[in-house]
């Protein structure tokens, strides 16, 4: 049981660190590495194939959820609809774009 909790915690920490420092494309490297590491640790700890599958899936889900939480934490001010309501352009919008199209 301790092995499973440590794997879940390590996966969540890895997902959190990936979300804070890298873009989503880094998950294509982190997720397979997490799955391989979790499967290896579970196999050496004596877990069977069928009991290891849900644990590896749980580790991947924990990493993905932690990544999403870190990403939403970083971009929480940019996800507001207030920029649309008050008429002021946000960080990613340009001023006077309608004048260029005329």
PDB file of N, CA and C in Angstrom:
ATOM      1  N   UNK A   1       0.824  -1.195   0.000  1.00  0.00           N
ATOM      2  CA  UNK A   1       0.000   0.000   0.000  1.00  0.00           C
ATOM      3  C   UNK A   1       0.866   1.256   0.000  1.00  0.00           C
ATOM      4  N   UNK A   2       1.982   1.195   0.726  1.00  0.00           N
ATOM      5  CA  UNK A   2       2.892   2.338   0.774  1.00  0.00           C
ATOM      6  C   UNK A   2       3.477   2.610  -0.602  1.00  0.00           C
ATOM      7  N   UNK A   3       3.780   1.551  -1.336  1.00  0.00           N
ATOM      8  CA  UNK A   3       4.342   1.704  -2.677  1.00  0.00           C
ATOM      9  C   UNK A   3       3.356   2.425  -3.597  1.00  0.00           C
ATOM     10  N   UNK A   4       2.100   2.057  -3.499  1.00  0.00           N
ATOM     11  CA  UNK A   4       1.070   2.668  -4.351  1.00  0.00           C
ATOM     12  C   UNK A   4       0.916   4.149  -4.017  1.00  0.00           C
ATOM     13  N   UNK A   5       0.873   4.471  -2.737  1.00  0.00           N
ATOM     14  CA  UNK A   5       0.734   5.881  -2.348  1.00  0.00           C
ATOM     15  C   UNK A   5       1.949   6.703  -2.750  1.00  0.00           C
ATOM     16  N   UNK A   6       3.135   6.129  -2.627  1.00  0.00           N
ATOM     17  CA  UNK A   6       4.335   6.851  -3.052  1.00  0.00           C
ATOM     18  C   UNK A   6       4.354   7.066  -4.567  1.00  0.00           C
ATOM     19  N   UNK A   7       3.904   6.077  -5.314  1.00  0.00           N
ATOM     20  CA  UNK A   7       3.832   6.245  -6.765  1.00  0.00           C
ATOM     21  C   UNK A   7       2.826   7.319  -7.163  1.00  0.00           C
ATOM     22  N   UNK A   8       1.675   7.323  -6.511  1.00  0.00           N
ATOM     23  CA  UNK A   8       0.669   8.355  -6.798  1.00  0.00           C
ATOM     24  C   UNK A   8       1.182   9.740  -6.434  1.00  0.00           C
ATOM     25  N   UNK A   9       1.853   9.851  -5.300  1.00  0.00           N
ATOM     26  CA  UNK A   9       2.410  11.137  -4.877  1.00  0.00           C
ATOM     27  C   UNK A   9       3.509  11.602  -5.828  1.00  0.00           C
ATOM     28  N   UNK A  10       4.378  10.685  -6.223  1.00  0.00           N
ATOM     29  CA  UNK A  10       5.447  11.043  -7.161  1.00  0.00           C
ATOM     30  C   UNK A  10       4.874  11.464  -8.513  1.00  0.00           C
ATOM     31  N   UNK A  11       3.832  10.793  -8.954  1.00  0.00           N
ATOM     32  CA  UNK A  11       3.199  11.157 -10.226  1.00  0.00           C
ATOM     33  C   UNK A  11       2.560  12.534 -10.143  1.00  0.00           C
ATOM     34  N   UNK A  12       1.909  12.817  -9.021  1.00  0.00           N
ATOM     35  CA  UNK A  12       1.285  14.129  -8.848  1.00  0.00           C
ATOM     36  C   UNK A  12       2.342  15.227  -8.786  1.00  0.00           C
ATOM     37  N   UNK A  13       3.438  14.987  -8.104  1.00  0.00           N
ATOM     38  CA  UNK A  13       4.509  15.986  -8.027  1.00  0.00           C
ATOM     39  C   UNK A  13       5.133  16.211  -9.400  1.00  0.00           C
ATOM     40  N   UNK A  14       5.317  15.145 -10.150  1.00  0.00           N
ATOM     41  CA  UNK A  14       5.858  15.272 -11.506  1.00  0.00           C
ATOM     42  C   UNK A  14       4.909  16.062 -12.407  1.00  0.00           C
ATOM     43  N   UNK A  15       3.625  15.783 -12.322  1.00  0.00           N
ATOM     44  CA  UNK A  15       2.637  16.532 -13.105  1.00  0.00           C
ATOM     45  C   UNK A  15       2.583  17.990 -12.706  1.00  0.00           C
ATOM     46  N   UNK A  16       2.690  18.247 -11.409  1.00  0.00           N
ATOM     47  CA  UNK A  16       2.687  19.621 -10.919  1.00  0.00           C
ATOM     48  C   UNK A  16       3.908  20.380 -11.425  1.00  0.00           C
ATOM     49  N   UNK A  17       5.071  19.759 -11.343  1.00  0.00           N
ATOM     50  CA  UNK A  17       6.295  20.413 -11.824  1.00  0.00           C
ATOM     51  C   UNK A  17       6.245  20.633 -13.330  1.00  0.00           C
ATOM     52  N   UNK A  18       5.703  19.679 -14.051  1.00  0.00           N
ATOM     53  CA  UNK A  18       5.577  19.839 -15.502  1.00  0.00           C
ATOM     54  C   UNK A  18       4.633  20.984 -15.841  1.00  0.00           C
ATOM     55  N   UNK A  19       3.541  21.095 -15.112  1.00  0.00           N
ATOM     56  CA  UNK A  19       2.585  22.172 -15.361  1.00  0.00           C
ATOM     57  C   UNK A  19       3.124  23.541 -15.023  1.00  0.00           C
ATOM     58  N   UNK A  20       3.996  23.615 -14.040  1.00  0.00           N
ATOM     59  CA  UNK A  20       4.536  24.910 -13.634  1.00  0.00           C
ATOM     60  C   UNK A  20       5.658  25.401 -14.543  1.00  0.00           C
ATOM     61  N   UNK A  21       6.406  24.480 -15.149  1.00  0.00           N
ATOM     62  CA  UNK A  21       7.600  24.891 -15.876  1.00  0.00           C
ATOM     63  C   UNK A  21       7.585  24.614 -17.375  1.00  0.00           C
ATOM     64  N   UNK A  22       6.724  23.714 -17.834  1.00  0.00           N
ATOM     65  CA  UNK A  22       6.752  23.332 -19.243  1.00  0.00           C
ATOM     66  C   UNK A  22       5.370  23.454 -19.864  1.00  0.00           C
ATOM     67  N   UNK A  23       5.320  23.361 -21.175  1.00  0.00           N
ATOM     68  CA  UNK A  23       4.059  23.377 -21.899  1.00  0.00           C
ATOM     69  C   UNK A  23       3.499  21.965 -21.990  1.00  0.00           C
ATOM     70  N   UNK A  24       2.330  21.866 -22.590  1.00  0.00           N
ATOM     71  CA  UNK A  24       1.607  20.598 -22.640  1.00  0.00           C
ATOM     72  C   UNK A  24       2.375  19.532 -23.414  1.00  0.00           C
ATOM     73  N   UNK A  25       3.236  19.924 -24.321  1.00  0.00           N
ATOM     74  CA  UNK A  25       3.976  18.948 -25.122  1.00  0.00           C
ATOM     75  C   UNK A  25       4.944  18.141 -24.265  1.00  0.00           C
ATOM     76  N   UNK A  26       5.332  18.651 -23.133  1.00  0.00           N
ATOM     77  CA  UNK A  26       6.229  17.904 -22.253  1.00  0.00           C
ATOM     78  C   UNK A  26       5.548  16.675 -21.666  1.00  0.00           C
ATOM     79  N   UNK A  27       4.224  16.686 -21.629  1.00  0.00           N
ATOM     80  CA  UNK A  27       3.497  15.520 -21.121  1.00  0.00           C
ATOM     81  C   UNK A  27       3.682  14.308 -22.021  1.00  0.00           C
ATOM     82  N   UNK A  28       3.986  14.519 -23.286  1.00  0.00           N
ATOM     83  CA  UNK A  28       4.212  13.383 -24.184  1.00  0.00           C
ATOM     84  C   UNK A  28       5.496  12.640 -23.830  1.00  0.00           C
ATOM     85  N   UNK A  29       6.381  13.282 -23.084  1.00  0.00           N
ATOM     86  CA  UNK A  29       7.588  12.621 -22.585  1.00  0.00           C
ATOM     87  C   UNK A  29       7.428  12.152 -21.147  1.00  0.00           C
ATOM     88  N   UNK A  30       6.737  12.931 -20.343  1.00  0.00           N
ATOM     89  CA  UNK A  30       6.603  12.633 -18.920  1.00  0.00           C
ATOM     90  C   UNK A  30       5.647  11.470 -18.680  1.00  0.00           C
ATOM     91  N   UNK A  31       4.557  11.416 -19.397  1.00  0.00           N
ATOM     92  CA  UNK A  31       3.550  10.364 -19.162  1.00  0.00           C
ATOM     93  C   UNK A  31       4.069   8.956 -19.445  1.00  0.00           C
ATOM     94  N   UNK A  32       4.719   8.696 -20.586  1.00  0.00           N
ATOM     95  CA  UNK A  32       5.267   7.347 -20.784  1.00  0.00           C
ATOM     96  C   UNK A  32       6.362   7.005 -19.772  1.00  0.00           C
ATOM     97  N   UNK A  33       7.160   7.989 -19.405  1.00  0.00           N
ATOM     98  CA  UNK A  33       8.200   7.733 -18.401  1.00  0.00           C
ATOM     99  C   UNK A  33       7.576   7.379 -17.053  1.00  0.00           C
ATOM    100  N   UNK A  34       6.494   8.067 -16.709  1.00  0.00           N
ATOM    101  CA  UNK A  34       5.781   7.766 -15.466  1.00  0.00           C
ATOM    102  C   UNK A  34       5.201   6.358 -15.512  1.00  0.00           C
ATOM    103  N   UNK A  35       4.600   5.990 -16.623  1.00  0.00           N
ATOM    104  CA  UNK A  35       4.001   4.658 -16.749  1.00  0.00           C
ATOM    105  C   UNK A  35       5.056   3.561 -16.667  1.00  0.00           C
ATOM    106  N   UNK A  36       6.172   3.754 -17.331  1.00  0.00           N
ATOM    107  CA  UNK A  36       7.242   2.751 -17.312  1.00  0.00           C
ATOM    108  C   UNK A  36       7.839   2.634 -15.918  1.00  0.00           C
ATOM    109  N   UNK A  37       8.091   3.763 -15.275  1.00  0.00           N
ATOM    110  CA  UNK A  37       8.651   3.741 -13.928  1.00  0.00           C
ATOM    111  C   UNK A  37       7.688   3.095 -12.935  1.00  0.00           C
ATOM    112  N   UNK A  38       6.412   3.440 -13.027  1.00  0.00           N
ATOM    113  CA  UNK A  38       5.419   2.859 -12.120  1.00  0.00           C
ATOM    114  C   UNK A  38       5.300   1.355 -12.344  1.00  0.00           C
ATOM    115  N   UNK A  39       5.278   0.922 -13.598  1.00  0.00           N
ATOM    116  CA  UNK A  39       5.178  -0.509 -13.888  1.00  0.00           C
ATOM    117  C   UNK A  39       6.408  -1.260 -13.381  1.00  0.00           C
ATOM    118  N   UNK A  40       7.575  -0.671 -13.529  1.00  0.00           N
ATOM    119  CA  UNK A  40       8.804  -1.308 -13.055  1.00  0.00           C
ATOM    120  C   UNK A  40       8.812  -1.430 -11.539  1.00  0.00           C
ATOM    121  N   UNK A  41       8.440  -0.358 -10.855  1.00  0.00           N
ATOM    122  CA  UNK A  41       8.406  -0.387  -9.388  1.00  0.00           C
ATOM    123  C   UNK A  41       7.377  -1.396  -8.896  1.00  0.00           C
ATOM    124  N   UNK A  42       6.220  -1.428  -9.519  1.00  0.00           N
ATOM    125  CA  UNK A  42       5.188  -2.371  -9.107  1.00  0.00           C
ATOM    126  C   UNK A  42       5.612  -3.820  -9.364  1.00  0.00           C
ATOM    127  N   UNK A  43       6.277  -4.064 -10.460  1.00  0.00           N
ATOM    128  CA  UNK A  43       6.730  -5.419 -10.776  1.00  0.00           C
ATOM    129  C   UNK A  43       7.782  -5.885  -9.777  1.00  0.00           C
ATOM    130  N   UNK A  44       8.701  -5.012  -9.405  1.00  0.00           N
ATOM    131  CA  UNK A  44       9.728  -5.395  -8.434  1.00  0.00           C
ATOM    132  C   UNK A  44       9.168  -5.505  -7.020  1.00  0.00           C
ATOM    133  N   UNK A  45       8.042  -4.863  -6.767  1.00  0.00           N
ATOM    134  CA  UNK A  45       7.412  -4.938  -5.446  1.00  0.00           C
ATOM    135  C   UNK A  45       6.497  -6.151  -5.302  1.00  0.00           C
ATOM    136  N   UNK A  46       6.342  -6.916  -6.369  1.00  0.00           N
ATOM    137  CA  UNK A  46       5.558  -8.133  -6.292  1.00  0.00           C
ATOM    138  C   UNK A  46       4.111  -8.002  -6.728  1.00  0.00           C
ATOM    139  N   UNK A  47       3.735  -6.919  -7.325  1.00  0.00           N
ATOM    140  CA  UNK A  47       2.377  -6.760  -7.828  1.00  0.00           C
ATOM    141  C   UNK A  47       2.241  -7.534  -9.137  1.00  0.00           C
ATOM    142  N   UNK A  48       1.093  -8.108  -9.351  1.00  0.00           N
ATOM    143  CA  UNK A  48       0.829  -8.829 -10.587  1.00  0.00           C
ATOM    144  C   UNK A  48       0.463  -7.875 -11.707  1.00  0.00           C
ATOM    145  N   UNK A  49       0.322  -8.460 -12.896  1.00  0.00           N
ATOM    146  CA  UNK A  49      -0.002  -7.662 -14.082  1.00  0.00           C
ATOM    147  C   UNK A  49      -1.358  -6.988 -13.946  1.00  0.00           C
ATOM    148  N   UNK A  50      -2.380  -7.760 -13.573  1.00  0.00           N
ATOM    149  CA  UNK A  50      -3.743  -7.226 -13.528  1.00  0.00           C
ATOM    150  C   UNK A  50      -3.956  -6.292 -12.345  1.00  0.00           C
ATOM    151  N   UNK A  51      -3.207  -6.440 -11.272  1.00  0.00           N
ATOM    152  CA  UNK A  51      -3.337  -5.497 -10.160  1.00  0.00           C
ATOM    153  C   UNK A  51      -2.521  -4.233 -10.407  1.00  0.00           C
ATOM    154  N   UNK A  52      -1.546  -4.310 -11.281  1.00  0.00           N
ATOM    155  CA  UNK A  52      -0.713  -3.149 -11.570  1.00  0.00           C
ATOM    156  C   UNK A  52      -1.320  -2.183 -12.557  1.00  0.00           C
ATOM    157  N   UNK A  53      -2.169  -2.684 -13.446  1.00  0.00           N
ATOM    158  CA  UNK A  53      -2.765  -1.826 -14.481  1.00  0.00           C
ATOM    159  C   UNK A  53      -3.574  -0.672 -13.881  1.00  0.00           C
ATOM    160  N   UNK A  54      -4.494  -0.920 -12.947  1.00  0.00           N
ATOM    161  CA  UNK A  54      -5.245   0.221 -12.389  1.00  0.00           C
ATOM    162  C   UNK A  54      -4.358   1.209 -11.631  1.00  0.00           C
ATOM    163  N   UNK A  55      -3.282   0.709 -11.042  1.00  0.00           N
ATOM    164  CA  UNK A  55      -2.385   1.591 -10.310  1.00  0.00           C
ATOM    165  C   UNK A  55      -1.611   2.490 -11.279  1.00  0.00           C
ATOM    166  N   UNK A  56      -1.150   1.919 -12.381  1.00  0.00           N
ATOM    167  CA  UNK A  56      -0.445   2.718 -13.392  1.00  0.00           C
ATOM    168  C   UNK A  56      -1.391   3.748 -13.997  1.00  0.00           C
ATOM    169  N   UNK A  57      -2.622   3.350 -14.285  1.00  0.00           N
ATOM    170  CA  UNK A  57      -3.618   4.296 -14.814  1.00  0.00           C
ATOM    171  C   UNK A  57      -3.891   5.394 -13.785  1.00  0.00           C
ATOM    172  N   UNK A  58      -3.984   5.019 -12.520  1.00  0.00           N
ATOM    173  CA  UNK A  58      -4.177   6.015 -11.463  1.00  0.00           C
ATOM    174  C   UNK A  58      -3.016   6.988 -11.374  1.00  0.00           C
ATOM    175  N   UNK A  59      -1.800   6.496 -11.564  1.00  0.00           N
ATOM    176  CA  UNK A  59      -0.630   7.378 -11.558  1.00  0.00           C
ATOM    177  C   UNK A  59      -0.677   8.361 -12.726  1.00  0.00           C
ATOM    178  N   UNK A  60      -1.081   7.869 -13.889  1.00  0.00           N
ATOM    179  CA  UNK A  60      -1.189   8.756 -15.052  1.00  0.00           C
ATOM    180  C   UNK A  60      -2.278   9.807 -14.854  1.00  0.00           C
ATOM    181  N   UNK A  61      -3.404   9.396 -14.289  1.00  0.00           N
ATOM    182  CA  UNK A  61      -4.492  10.339 -14.034  1.00  0.00           C
ATOM    183  C   UNK A  61      -4.068  11.370 -12.992  1.00  0.00           C
ATOM    184  N   UNK A  62      -3.377  10.938 -11.952  1.00  0.00           N
ATOM    185  CA  UNK A  62      -2.908  11.874 -10.923  1.00  0.00           C
ATOM    186  C   UNK A  62      -1.945  12.895 -11.523  1.00  0.00           C
ATOM    187  N   UNK A  63      -1.068  12.450 -12.409  1.00  0.00           N
ATOM    188  CA  UNK A  63      -0.139  13.366 -13.061  1.00  0.00           C
ATOM    189  C   UNK A  63      -0.843  14.366 -13.959  1.00  0.00           C
ATOM    190  N   UNK A  64      -1.844  13.904 -14.700  1.00  0.00           N
ATOM    191  CA  UNK A  64      -2.596  14.792 -15.588  1.00  0.00           C
ATOM    192  C   UNK A  64      -3.415  15.820 -14.807  1.00  0.00           C
ATOM    193  N   UNK A  65      -4.048  15.372 -13.730  1.00  0.00           N
ATOM    194  CA  UNK A  65      -4.831  16.299 -12.903  1.00  0.00           C
ATOM    195  C   UNK A  65      -3.935  17.341 -12.237  1.00  0.00           C
ATOM    196  N   UNK A  66      -2.769  16.908 -11.780  1.00  0.00           N
ATOM    197  CA  UNK A  66      -1.830  17.859 -11.175  1.00  0.00           C
ATOM    198  C   UNK A  66      -1.323  18.851 -12.218  1.00  0.00           C
ATOM    199  N   UNK A  67      -1.097  18.378 -13.451  1.00  0.00           N
ATOM    200  CA  UNK A  67      -0.689  19.285 -14.521  1.00  0.00           C
ATOM    201  C   UNK A  67      -1.770  20.331 -14.783  1.00  0.00           C
ATOM    202  N   UNK A  68      -3.022  19.890 -14.868  1.00  0.00           N
ATOM    203  CA  UNK A  68      -4.115  20.828 -15.117  1.00  0.00           C
ATOM    204  C   UNK A  68      -4.270  21.813 -13.968  1.00  0.00           C
ATOM    205  N   UNK A  69      -4.112  21.360 -12.739  1.00  0.00           N
ATOM    206  CA  UNK A  69      -4.216  22.259 -11.592  1.00  0.00           C
ATOM    207  C   UNK A  69      -3.113  23.316 -11.629  1.00  0.00           C
ATOM    208  N   UNK A  70      -1.897  22.904 -11.966  1.00  0.00           N
ATOM    209  CA  UNK A  70      -0.786  23.867 -12.048  1.00  0.00           C
ATOM    210  C   UNK A  70      -0.999  24.847 -13.191  1.00  0.00           C
ATOM    211  N   UNK A  71      -1.495  24.367 -14.314  1.00  0.00           N
ATOM    212  CA  UNK A  71      -1.741  25.244 -15.461  1.00  0.00           C
ATOM    213  C   UNK A  71      -2.835  26.259 -15.146  1.00  0.00           C
ATOM    214  N   UNK A  72      -3.921  25.808 -14.531  1.00  0.00           N
ATOM    215  CA  UNK A  72      -4.983  26.734 -14.164  1.00  0.00           C
ATOM    216  C   UNK A  72      -4.518  27.727 -13.107  1.00  0.00           C
ATOM    217  N   UNK A  73      -3.640  27.300 -12.228  1.00  0.00           N
ATOM    218  CA  UNK A  73      -3.107  28.217 -11.219  1.00  0.00           C
ATOM    219  C   UNK A  73      -2.253  29.306 -11.873  1.00  0.00           C
ATOM    220  N   UNK A  74      -1.450  28.933 -12.852  1.00  0.00           N
ATOM    221  CA  UNK A  74      -0.605  29.916 -13.532  1.00  0.00           C
ATOM    222  C   UNK A  74      -1.407  30.900 -14.358  1.00  0.00           C
ATOM    223  N   UNK A  75      -2.478  30.435 -14.968  1.00  0.00           N
ATOM    224  CA  UNK A  75      -3.243  31.269 -15.898  1.00  0.00           C
ATOM    225  C   UNK A  75      -4.580  31.709 -15.327  1.00  0.00           C
ATOM    226  N   UNK A  76      -4.720  31.741 -14.023  1.00  0.00           N
ATOM    227  CA  UNK A  76      -6.018  32.060 -13.430  1.00  0.00           C
ATOM    228  C   UNK A  76      -6.454  33.495 -13.726  1.00  0.00           C
ATOM    229  N   UNK A  77      -5.534  34.437 -13.865  1.00  0.00           N
ATOM    230  CA  UNK A  77      -5.911  35.805 -14.180  1.00  0.00           C
ATOM    231  C   UNK A  77      -6.235  36.004 -15.648  1.00  0.00           C
ATOM    232  N   UNK A  78      -5.731  35.140 -16.496  1.00  0.00           N
ATOM    233  CA  UNK A  78      -5.943  35.271 -17.933  1.00  0.00           C
ATOM    234  C   UNK A  78      -7.210  34.574 -18.402  1.00  0.00           C
ATOM    235  N   UNK A  79      -7.850  33.816 -17.530  1.00  0.00           N
ATOM    236  CA  UNK A  79      -9.052  33.082 -17.914  1.00  0.00           C
ATOM    237  C   UNK A  79     -10.321  33.838 -17.570  1.00  0.00           C
ATOM    238  N   UNK A  80     -10.217  35.125 -17.323  1.00  0.00           N
ATOM    239  CA  UNK A  80     -11.364  35.918 -16.913  1.00  0.00           C
ATOM    240  C   UNK A  80     -12.115  36.455 -18.127  1.00  0.00           C
ATOM    241  N   UNK A  81     -13.419  36.578 -17.979  1.00  0.00           N
ATOM    242  CA  UNK A  81     -14.226  37.170 -19.030  1.00  0.00           C
ATOM    243  C   UNK A  81     -14.318  38.687 -18.874  1.00  0.00           C
ATOM    244  N   UNK A  82     -13.678  39.229 -17.879  1.00  0.00           N
ATOM    245  CA  UNK A  82     -13.757  40.657 -17.609  1.00  0.00           C
ATOM    246  C   UNK A  82     -13.198  41.479 -18.767  1.00  0.00           C
ATOM    247  N   UNK A  83     -12.169  40.984 -19.451  1.00  0.00           N
ATOM    248  CA  UNK A  83     -11.610  41.707 -20.583  1.00  0.00           C
ATOM    249  C   UNK A  83     -12.649  41.896 -21.683  1.00  0.00           C
ATOM    250  N   UNK A  84     -13.511  40.928 -21.857  1.00  0.00           N
ATOM    251  CA  UNK A  84     -14.538  41.006 -22.883  1.00  0.00           C
ATOM    252  C   UNK A  84     -15.639  41.977 -22.487  1.00  0.00           C
ATOM    253  N   UNK A  85     -15.933  42.069 -21.212  1.00  0.00           N
ATOM    254  CA  UNK A  85     -17.053  42.882 -20.747  1.00  0.00           C
ATOM    255  C   UNK A  85     -16.708  44.360 -20.735  1.00  0.00           C
ATOM    256  N   UNK A  86     -15.519  44.718 -20.256  1.00  0.00           N
ATOM    257  CA  UNK A  86     -15.218  46.139 -20.105  1.00  0.00           C
ATOM    258  C   UNK A  86     -14.675  46.785 -21.381  1.00  0.00           C
ATOM    259  N   UNK A  87     -14.454  46.008 -22.422  1.00  0.00           N
ATOM    260  CA  UNK A  87     -14.028  46.571 -23.692  1.00  0.00           C
ATOM    261  C   UNK A  87     -12.538  46.781 -23.814  1.00  0.00           C
ATOM    262  N   UNK A  88     -11.788  46.609 -22.758  1.00  0.00           N
ATOM    263  CA  UNK A  88     -10.336  46.763 -22.815  1.00  0.00           C
ATOM    264  C   UNK A  88      -9.721  45.457 -23.306  1.00  0.00           C
ATOM    265  N   UNK A  89      -8.771  45.546 -24.210  1.00  0.00           N
ATOM    266  CA  UNK A  89      -8.138  44.319 -24.692  1.00  0.00           C
ATOM    267  C   UNK A  89      -7.272  43.698 -23.608  1.00  0.00           C
ATOM    268  N   UNK A  90      -7.229  42.378 -23.590  1.00  0.00           N
ATOM    269  CA  UNK A  90      -6.403  41.655 -22.639  1.00  0.00           C
ATOM    270  C   UNK A  90      -4.979  41.539 -23.142  1.00  0.00           C
ATOM    271  N   UNK A  91      -4.220  40.650 -22.523  1.00  0.00           N
ATOM    272  CA  UNK A  91      -2.821  40.473 -22.901  1.00  0.00           C
ATOM    273  C   UNK A  91      -2.659  39.964 -24.320  1.00  0.00           C
ATOM    274  N   UNK A  92      -3.553  39.093 -24.749  1.00  0.00           N
ATOM    275  CA  UNK A  92      -3.389  38.439 -26.034  1.00  0.00           C
ATOM    276  C   UNK A  92      -4.194  39.083 -27.146  1.00  0.00           C
ATOM    277  N   UNK A  93      -4.842  40.192 -26.874  1.00  0.00           N
ATOM    278  CA  UNK A  93      -5.624  40.874 -27.894  1.00  0.00           C
ATOM    279  C   UNK A  93      -4.895  42.132 -28.336  1.00  0.00           C
ATOM    280  N   UNK A  94      -5.206  42.600 -29.510  1.00  0.00           N
ATOM    281  CA  UNK A  94      -4.556  43.784 -30.055  1.00  0.00           C
ATOM    282  C   UNK A  94      -5.532  44.954 -30.085  1.00  0.00           C
ATOM    283  N   UNK A  95      -5.002  46.141 -29.895  1.00  0.00           N
ATOM    284  CA  UNK A  95      -5.822  47.348 -29.933  1.00  0.00           C
ATOM    285  C   UNK A  95      -6.035  47.786 -31.388  1.00  0.00           C
ATOM    286  N   UNK A  96      -7.168  48.364 -31.641  1.00  0.00           N
ATOM    287  CA  UNK A  96      -7.510  49.012 -32.919  1.00  0.00           C
ATOM    288  C   UNK A  96      -7.366  48.068 -34.109  1.00  0.00           C
ATOM    289  N   UNK A  97      -7.719  46.859 -33.972  1.00  0.00           N
ATOM    290  CA  UNK A  97      -7.627  45.921 -35.073  1.00  0.00           C
ATOM    291  C   UNK A  97      -8.711  46.194 -36.110  1.00  0.00           C
ATOM    292  N   UNK A  98      -9.853  46.711 -35.671  1.00  0.00           N
ATOM    293  CA  UNK A  98     -10.917  46.985 -36.636  1.00  0.00           C
ATOM    294  C   UNK A  98     -10.537  48.136 -37.568  1.00  0.00           C
ATOM    295  N   UNK A  99      -9.658  49.035 -37.137  1.00  0.00           N
ATOM    296  CA  UNK A  99      -9.230  50.146 -37.987  1.00  0.00           C
ATOM    297  C   UNK A  99      -8.344  49.644 -39.134  1.00  0.00           C
ATOM    298  N   UNK A 100      -7.613  48.570 -38.902  1.00  0.00           N
ATOM    299  CA  UNK A 100      -6.740  48.038 -39.942  1.00  0.00           C
ATOM    300  C   UNK A 100      -7.533  47.359 -41.050  1.00  0.00           C
ATOM    301  N   UNK A 101      -8.713  46.882 -40.754  1.00  0.00           N
ATOM    302  CA  UNK A 101      -9.508  46.167 -41.740  1.00  0.00           C
ATOM    303  C   UNK A 101     -10.323  47.099 -42.630  1.00  0.00           C
ATOM    304  N   UNK A 102     -10.389  48.350 -42.316  1.00  0.00           N
ATOM    305  CA  UNK A 102     -11.202  49.281 -43.107  1.00  0.00           C
ATOM    306  C   UNK A 102     -10.490  49.800 -44.312  1.00  0.00           C
TER     307      UNK A 102
END
